[in-house]
Amino acid sequence: MTMSLPADLWPDVKPDAARRLMYAAVESFAKVGFHGTTTRDIATAAGMSPAALYVHFSSKAALLFAISRDGHERTLEMVQRVAGTDGSPVDRVRLLVERFVEWHARRHVVARVVQYELEALPADEYTTVAALRRRIEQVVQSLIADGVKDGSFTVPDEKIAARAVLSLGIDVARWYSERARKTPKALGREYATLVLRMLGSSAQ
Amino acid sequence: MTMSLPADLWPDVKPDAARRLMYAAVESFAKVGFHGTTTRDIATAAGMSPAALYVHFSSKAALLFAISRDGHERTLEMVQRVAGTDGSPVDRVRLLVERFVEWHARRHVVARVVQYELEALPADEYTTVAALRRRIEQVVQSLIADGVKDGSFTVPDEKIAARAVLSLGIDVARWYSERARKTPKALGREYATLVLRMLGSSAQ
DNA sequence: TCCTTTCCTAAGCACACGCTTAGCGTGCGG
DNA sequence: CCGCACGCTAAGCGTGTGCTTAGGAAAGGA
């Protein structure tokens, strides 16, 4: 694994061969995209023959969907967990940004696939994933709206502000690498400071 | 042109057939990526045969490079023009963000290729483009550093702040579409407000 | 008008690609 | 032990891909 993927991805995927295929696929999808990745690339990297992929997944696109759906579900769980915490809107947005940015930095290989390889999904699968994305956005928007309502935040347009907050996290997936100067956690903290300022909070 | 590309791209490209190929290519590259685009896709969309592409460009990748290099050069010119204006650091960063965001919104098809299709460039071409990217980043960093120096901005880490500013603009290329509620100009203005806040400026 | 250059097209080449099929080996359960 | 299910592999299929080549048409210049 040249990109040092976390060893704890997809713990429930069985058998091990299927998981190995997902590891191989996510790496290549992140590097050269879905269309730039051949089934032979994936199989070779997983130490198998190309036909083995079809024992575990119905198609190359099914592999992509498995990765994309799981990544979106993880992200949605994360933002929902933040939304379920006690605390002021400021505390919650701070925590949200820390967690969101940290996830995209630590998981930048997966995140790159999750954020940028949507077009390659077949239509039904795309619909599933798009719904998850909308829910993530809605959680972020409602956290910001809470802050506006209680006077902690002042933004000209809540939707654009939420979009900007998401953008900062999502773009981390594009640029972050192991050679980055900041750890994912440190980056998350720093970005949270920037975001709270952006939202007009005096508590930073 | 299904994605309503601006009619004024690449005015110096001659003959017209070469320009038509670039229009066809940028649209498909933006939609399905370089690897997802075949020479037949490009040629058909340009009303030619696949062999015609090779009259004007030495390879499919040469087409990508032409688009990518020009997009980066346009962006660099833009940020350098802003850096060359009179005005306070706050004014210049405001203008920078307005222009950068506006460019990525208005030109989101080209920008998508410029920002996200780097990996497909051959090594030498990538080196050329990467150098342009670094120069763009340096201009942005120096504008922010000017503001820190004169006390208009306070940021924990100038590089991360510059990265965040660039991220906001770059990610516009990913999400912006003709159905967006804001015009590129309005979006640029709003993002400028958010960025100046983020940088800790009281002048917004 | 003639010649040269430019701009194409149609056809084809040498591979590559996603996927299927036949067969084999291994492990498990009765 | 035997039979079955599972997990593969090797080989191959049908189609697709980037690119080349031969040839023709059109445009421009002398």
Coordinates of N, CA and C (backbone and C1' of nucleotides) in Angstrom, one line a residue, chain C, chain D:
Chain C
dT1 P -8.2 26.3 -65.4 O5' -7.0 27.1 -65.9 C5' -6.3 26.8 -67.1 C4' -4.8 26.6 -66.7 C3' -4.6 25.3 -66.0 O3' -3.5 24.6 -66.5 C1' -3.8 27.1 -64.7
dC2 P -3.3 23.1 -66.1 O5' -2.1 23.1 -65.1 C5' -1.0 24.0 -65.4 C4' -0.1 24.0 -64.1 C3' 0.0 22.7 -63.3 O3' 1.3 22.5 -62.9 C1' -0.8 24.4 -61.9
dC3 P 1.9 21.1 -62.5 O5' 2.5 21.5 -61.1 C5' 3.2 22.7 -60.9 C4' 3.2 23.1 -59.5 C3' 3.4 21.9 -58.5 O3' 4.4 22.3 -57.6 C1' 1.5 23.2 -57.9
dT4 P 5.1 21.1 -56.7 O5' 4.7 21.7 -55.3 C5' 4.8 23.1 -55.1 C4' 4.0 23.5 -53.8 C3' 4.2 22.5 -52.7 O3' 4.5 23.2 -51.5 C1' 1.9 23.0 -53.1
dT5 P 5.0 22.4 -50.2 O5' 3.9 22.9 -49.2 C5' 3.4 24.2 -49.3 C4' 2.1 24.3 -48.6 C3' 2.0 23.5 -47.3 O3' 1.5 24.3 -46.3 C1' 0.1 23.0 -48.7
dT6 P 1.5 23.8 -44.8 O5' 0.0 23.7 -44.5 C5' -0.9 24.7 -45.1 C4' -2.3 24.3 -45.0 C3' -2.7 23.5 -43.7 O3' -3.9 24.1 -43.2 C1' -3.3 22.3 -45.6
dC7 P -4.4 23.8 -41.8 O5' -5.6 22.9 -42.1 C5' -6.6 23.3 -43.0 C4' -7.5 22.2 -43.4 C3' -7.9 21.3 -42.2 O3' -9.3 21.2 -42.2 C1' -7.1 19.9 -43.9
dC8 P -10.1 20.8 -40.9 O5' -9.7 19.3 -40.7 C5' -10.6 18.3 -40.7 C4' -10.8 17.7 -42.0 C3' -11.2 16.2 -41.9 O3' -12.6 16.2 -41.9 C1' -9.5 16.5 -43.6
dT9 P -13.3 15.0 -41.1 O5' -13.3 13.8 -42.2 C5' -13.8 14.0 -43.5 C4' -13.7 12.7 -44.3 C3' -14.1 11.5 -43.5 O3' -15.0 10.8 -44.3 C1' -11.9 11.2 -44.2
dA10 P -15.9 9.6 -43.7 O5' -15.1 8.3 -44.2 C5' -14.7 8.2 -45.5 C4' -13.9 7.0 -45.7 C3' -14.4 5.8 -45.0 O3' -14.2 4.6 -45.8 C1' -12.2 6.3 -44.3
dA11 P -14.8 3.2 -45.4 O5' -13.4 2.5 -45.0 C5' -12.3 2.6 -45.9 C4' -11.1 2.0 -45.2 C3' -11.3 0.8 -44.3 O3' -10.5 -0.2 -44.9 C1' -10.1 2.4 -43.1
dG12 P -10.6 -1.7 -44.3 O5' -9.4 -1.7 -43.3 C5' -8.1 -1.1 -43.7 C4' -7.2 -0.9 -42.5 C3' -7.2 -2.1 -41.6 O3' -5.9 -2.6 -41.5 C1' -7.4 -0.1 -40.4
dC13 P -5.5 -4.0 -40.9 O5' -4.4 -3.6 -39.8 C5' -3.6 -2.5 -40.1 C4' -2.8 -2.1 -38.8 C3' -2.6 -3.3 -37.9 O3' -1.3 -3.3 -37.4 C1' -3.8 -1.5 -36.8
dA14 P -0.6 -4.7 -37.0 O5' -0.4 -4.4 -35.4 C5' 0.2 -3.2 -35.0 C4' -0.2 -2.9 -33.5 C3' -0.1 -4.2 -32.7 O3' 0.5 -3.8 -31.5 C1' -2.2 -3.3 -32.5
dC15 P 1.2 -5.0 -30.5 O5' 0.2 -5.4 -29.4 C5' -1.0 -5.0 -29.3 C4' -1.3 -3.8 -28.4 C3' -1.8 -4.2 -27.0 O3' -1.5 -3.2 -26.1 C1' -3.6 -3.4 -28.3
dA16 P -1.6 -3.6 -24.5 O5' -3.0 -3.1 -24.2 C5' -3.3 -1.7 -24.4 C4' -4.7 -1.5 -23.9 C3' -5.0 -2.1 -22.6 O3' -5.8 -1.1 -21.9 C1' -6.6 -2.9 -24.2
dC17 P -6.1 -1.3 -20.3 O5' -7.6 -1.7 -20.4 C5' -8.6 -0.7 -20.9 C4' -9.9 -1.4 -20.9 C3' -10.2 -2.2 -19.7 O3' -11.2 -1.5 -18.9 C1' -10.8 -3.4 -21.6
dG18 P -11.6 -2.0 -17.5 O5' -13.0 -2.8 -17.7 C5' -14.1 -2.0 -18.2 C4' -15.2 -3.0 -18.5 C3' -15.7 -3.7 -17.2 O3' -17.1 -3.9 -17.3 C1' -14.9 -5.3 -18.8
dC19 P -17.9 -4.5 -16.0 O5' -17.9 -6.1 -16.5 C5' -18.6 -6.3 -17.8 C4' -18.3 -7.7 -18.2 C3' -18.6 -8.8 -17.2 O3' -19.8 -9.5 -17.7 C1' -16.6 -9.3 -18.4
dT20 P -20.5 -10.7 -16.9 O5' -19.9 -12.0 -17.7 C5' -20.1 -12.0 -19.1 C4' -19.6 -13.3 -19.7 C3' -20.1 -14.6 -18.9 O3' -20.5 -15.5 -19.9 C1' -17.7 -14.6 -19.0
dT21 P -21.3 -16.8 -19.4 O5' -20.2 -18.0 -19.6 C5' -19.4 -18.0 -20.8 C4' -18.4 -19.1 -20.6 C3' -18.8 -20.3 -19.8 O3' -18.4 -21.5 -20.5 C1' -16.8 -19.4 -18.9
dA22 P -19.1 -22.9 -20.2 O5' -17.8 -23.8 -20.0 C5' -16.6 -23.6 -20.8 C4' -15.4 -24.1 -20.1 C3' -15.7 -25.4 -19.3 O3' -14.6 -26.3 -19.6 C1' -14.8 -23.8 -17.9
dG23 P -14.7 -27.8 -19.1 O5' -13.6 -27.8 -17.9 C5' -12.4 -27.1 -18.2 C4' -11.7 -26.9 -16.8 C3' -11.7 -28.0 -15.8 O3' -10.5 -28.3 -15.4 C1' -12.3 -26.0 -14.8
dC24 P -10.1 -29.7 -14.7 O5' -9.3 -29.2 -13.5 C5' -8.5 -28.1 -13.6 C4' -8.2 -27.5 -12.2 C3' -8.1 -28.5 -11.1 O3' -7.0 -28.2 -10.3 C1' -9.7 -26.9 -10.6
dG25 P -6.4 -29.4 -9.4 O5' -6.2 -28.6 -8.0 C5' -5.9 -27.2 -8.1 C4' -6.3 -26.6 -6.7 C3' -6.2 -27.6 -5.5 O3' -5.7 -26.8 -4.4 C1' -8.4 -26.8 -5.7
dT26 P -5.1 -27.5 -3.2 O5' -6.0 -26.9 -2.0 C5' -6.4 -25.5 -2.2 C4' -7.5 -25.2 -1.2 C3' -7.5 -26.0 0.1 O3' -7.8 -25.1 1.1 C1' -9.6 -26.2 -1.0
dG27 P -7.4 -25.5 2.6 O5' -8.8 -25.2 3.4 C5' -9.6 -24.1 2.9 C4' -11.1 -24.4 3.3 C3' -11.2 -25.1 4.6 O3' -12.3 -24.5 5.3 C1' -12.3 -26.3 3.0
dC28 P -12.5 -24.7 6.9 O5' -14.1 -25.1 6.9 C5' -15.0 -24.6 6.0 C4' -16.2 -25.5 5.8 C3' -16.5 -26.2 7.1 O3' -17.9 -26.1 7.4 C1' -16.3 -27.7 5.4
dG29 P -18.5 -26.3 8.8 O5' -19.7 -27.3 8.5 C5' -20.5 -27.2 7.3 C4' -21.1 -28.5 6.9 C3' -21.5 -29.3 8.1 O3' -22.8 -30.0 7.8 C1' -20.0 -30.6 6.9
dG30 P -23.7 -30.6 8.9 O5' -24.2 -32.0 8.3 C5' -24.4 -32.0 6.9 C4' -24.2 -33.5 6.5 C3' -24.7 -34.5 7.5 O3' -25.3 -35.6 6.8 C1' -22.4 -34.9 7.0
Chain D
dC1 P -10.0 -40.3 2.7 O5' -11.1 -41.2 3.4 C5' -11.6 -42.5 2.9 C4' -13.0 -42.3 2.5 C3' -13.2 -41.5 1.3 O3' -14.1 -42.2 0.4 C1' -14.4 -40.5 3.0
dC2 P -14.2 -41.8 -1.1 O5' -15.5 -40.9 -1.2 C5' -16.7 -41.4 -0.6 C4' -17.7 -40.3 -0.7 C3' -17.7 -39.5 -2.0 O3' -19.0 -39.2 -2.4 C1' -17.3 -38.0 -0.2
dG3 P -19.4 -38.9 -3.9 O5' -20.3 -37.7 -3.7 C5' -21.2 -37.6 -2.6 C4' -21.5 -36.2 -2.2 C3' -21.6 -35.3 -3.5 O3' -22.7 -34.4 -3.3 C1' -20.0 -34.4 -2.0
dC4 P -23.4 -33.6 -4.4 O5' -23.3 -32.2 -3.8 C5' -23.6 -32.0 -2.4 C4' -23.0 -30.7 -2.0 C3' -23.1 -29.5 -3.0 O3' -23.7 -28.4 -2.4 C1' -20.9 -29.7 -2.2
dA5 P -24.3 -27.2 -3.2 O5' -23.5 -26.0 -2.6 C5' -23.2 -26.0 -1.2 C4' -22.0 -25.1 -0.9 C3' -22.1 -23.8 -1.8 O3' -21.8 -22.7 -0.9 C1' -20.0 -24.9 -2.0
dC6 P -22.0 -21.3 -1.5 O5' -20.5 -20.8 -1.4 C5' -19.7 -21.1 -0.3 C4' -18.2 -20.9 -0.6 C3' -18.0 -19.6 -1.3 O3' -17.0 -18.9 -0.6 C1' -16.9 -21.4 -2.4
dG7 P -16.7 -17.4 -0.9 O5' -15.3 -17.5 -1.6 C5' -14.2 -18.3 -1.0 C4' -13.1 -18.5 -1.9 C3' -12.8 -17.2 -2.7 O3' -11.4 -17.0 -2.7 C1' -13.1 -19.0 -4.2
dC8 P -10.8 -15.6 -3.1 O5' -11.0 -15.6 -4.7 C5' -9.9 -15.5 -5.5 C4' -9.5 -16.8 -6.1 C3' -9.0 -16.7 -7.5 O3' -7.6 -16.4 -7.4 C1' -10.4 -18.6 -7.3
dT9 P -6.9 -15.6 -8.5 O5' -6.6 -16.7 -9.6 C5' -5.9 -17.9 -9.3 C4' -5.8 -18.7 -10.6 C3' -5.3 -17.9 -11.8 O3' -4.2 -18.6 -12.4 C1' -7.4 -18.9 -12.3
dA10 P -3.3 -17.9 -13.5 O5' -3.8 -18.6 -14.8 C5' -4.1 -20.0 -14.9 C4' -4.7 -20.3 -16.2 C3' -4.1 -19.5 -17.4 O3' -4.1 -20.4 -18.4 C1' -6.5 -19.1 -17.2
dA11 P -3.4 -20.0 -19.8 O5' -4.7 -19.8 -20.7 C5' -5.7 -20.8 -20.7 C4' -6.9 -20.3 -21.4 C3' -6.6 -19.4 -22.7 O3' -7.2 -20.1 -23.8 C1' -8.2 -18.3 -21.3
dG12 P -7.1 -19.5 -25.3 O5' -8.4 -18.7 -25.4 C5' -9.6 -19.3 -25.0 C4' -10.7 -18.3 -24.9 C3' -10.7 -17.4 -26.2 O3' -11.9 -17.5 -26.8 C1' -10.9 -16.1 -24.2
dC13 P -12.3 -16.9 -28.3 O5' -13.5 -16.0 -28.0 C5' -14.5 -16.4 -27.0 C4' -15.4 -15.3 -26.7 C3' -15.6 -14.4 -28.0 O3' -17.0 -14.1 -28.2 C1' -14.8 -13.1 -26.2
dG14 P -17.5 -13.8 -29.7 O5' -17.9 -12.2 -29.4 C5' -18.7 -11.9 -28.3 C4' -18.6 -10.4 -28.1 C3' -18.7 -9.6 -29.4 O3' -19.6 -8.5 -29.1 C1' -16.7 -9.0 -28.2
dT15 P -20.0 -7.5 -30.3 O5' -19.2 -6.2 -29.8 C5' -19.3 -5.8 -28.4 C4' -18.2 -4.9 -28.0 C3' -18.1 -3.7 -29.0 O3' -18.5 -2.5 -28.3 C1' -16.0 -4.6 -28.3
dG16 P -18.4 -1.1 -29.0 O5' -17.1 -0.6 -28.3 C5' -16.8 -0.8 -26.9 C4' -15.5 -0.2 -26.5 C3' -15.3 1.2 -27.1 O3' -14.7 2.0 -26.1 C1' -13.5 -0.3 -27.7
dT17 P -14.4 3.5 -26.4 O5' -12.8 3.5 -26.6 C5' -12.0 3.2 -25.5 C4' -10.6 3.4 -26.0 C3' -10.4 4.7 -26.8 O3' -9.5 5.6 -26.0 C1' -9.4 2.8 -27.9
dG18 P -9.3 7.0 -26.6 O5' -7.8 6.9 -27.1 C5' -6.8 6.5 -26.3 C4' -5.5 6.4 -27.1 C3' -5.1 7.7 -27.8 O3' -3.7 7.8 -27.8 C1' -5.5 6.0 -29.4
dC19 P -3.0 9.1 -28.4 O5' -2.7 8.6 -29.9 C5' -1.9 7.4 -30.0 C4' -1.9 6.9 -31.4 C3' -1.5 7.9 -32.5 O3' -0.2 7.6 -33.0 C1' -3.3 6.5 -33.2
dT20 P 0.5 8.4 -34.2 O5' 0.2 7.4 -35.4 C5' 0.5 6.0 -35.4 C4' 0.3 5.4 -36.7 C3' 0.8 6.2 -37.9 O3' 1.4 5.2 -38.8 C1' -1.5 5.8 -38.2
dT21 P 2.4 5.7 -40.0 O5' 1.5 5.4 -41.2 C5' 0.8 4.2 -41.3 C4' -0.1 4.2 -42.6 C3' 0.4 5.0 -43.7 O3' 0.2 4.3 -44.9 C1' -1.8 5.7 -43.2
dA22 P 1.1 4.6 -46.2 O5' 0.0 4.6 -47.3 C5' -1.1 3.7 -47.2 C4' -2.3 4.3 -47.9 C3' -2.0 5.1 -49.2 O3' -2.9 4.7 -50.2 C1' -3.2 6.4 -47.8
dG23 P -2.6 5.2 -51.7 O5' -3.8 6.2 -51.9 C5' -5.1 5.8 -51.4 C4' -6.0 7.1 -51.3 C3' -5.8 8.1 -52.5 O3' -7.1 8.3 -53.0 C1' -5.7 9.2 -50.4
dG24 P -7.3 9.0 -54.5 O5' -8.4 10.1 -54.1 C5' -9.4 9.9 -53.1 C4' -9.9 11.2 -52.6 C3' -9.9 12.3 -53.7 O3' -11.1 13.0 -53.4 C1' -8.6 13.0 -51.8
dA25 P -11.7 13.8 -54.6 O5' -12.2 15.1 -53.9 C5' -12.6 15.1 -52.5 C4' -12.5 16.4 -51.9 C3' -12.6 17.6 -52.8 O3' -13.4 18.6 -52.1 C1' -10.5 17.7 -51.7
dA26 P -14.0 19.8 -52.8 O5' -13.3 21.0 -52.0 C5' -13.1 20.9 -50.6 C4' -12.1 22.0 -50.2 C3' -12.2 23.3 -50.9 O3' -12.1 24.3 -50.0 C1' -10.0 22.4 -51.0
dA27 P -12.5 25.8 -50.4 O5' -11.2 26.6 -49.9 C5' -10.5 26.1 -48.8 C4' -9.1 26.7 -48.8 C3' -9.0 28.1 -49.5 O3' -8.1 28.9 -48.7 C1' -7.6 26.6 -50.6
dG28 P -8.1 30.5 -48.9 O5' -6.6 30.8 -49.2 C5' -5.6 29.9 -48.6 C4' -4.3 30.0 -49.3 C3' -4.1 31.4 -50.0 O3' -2.7 31.8 -49.9 C1' -3.9 29.7 -51.6
dG29 P -2.3 33.3 -50.1 O5' -0.9 33.1 -50.9 C5' -0.1 32.0 -50.7 C4' 0.7 31.7 -52.0 C3' 1.0 33.0 -52.8 O3' 2.4 32.8 -53.3 C1' -0.1 31.5 -54.2
dA30 P 3.2 34.1 -53.7 O5' 3.9 33.6 -55.1 C5' 4.3 32.2 -55.2 C4' 4.4 31.8 -56.6 C3' 4.8 32.9 -57.6 O3' 5.7 32.3 -58.6 C1' 2.7 32.1 -58.2

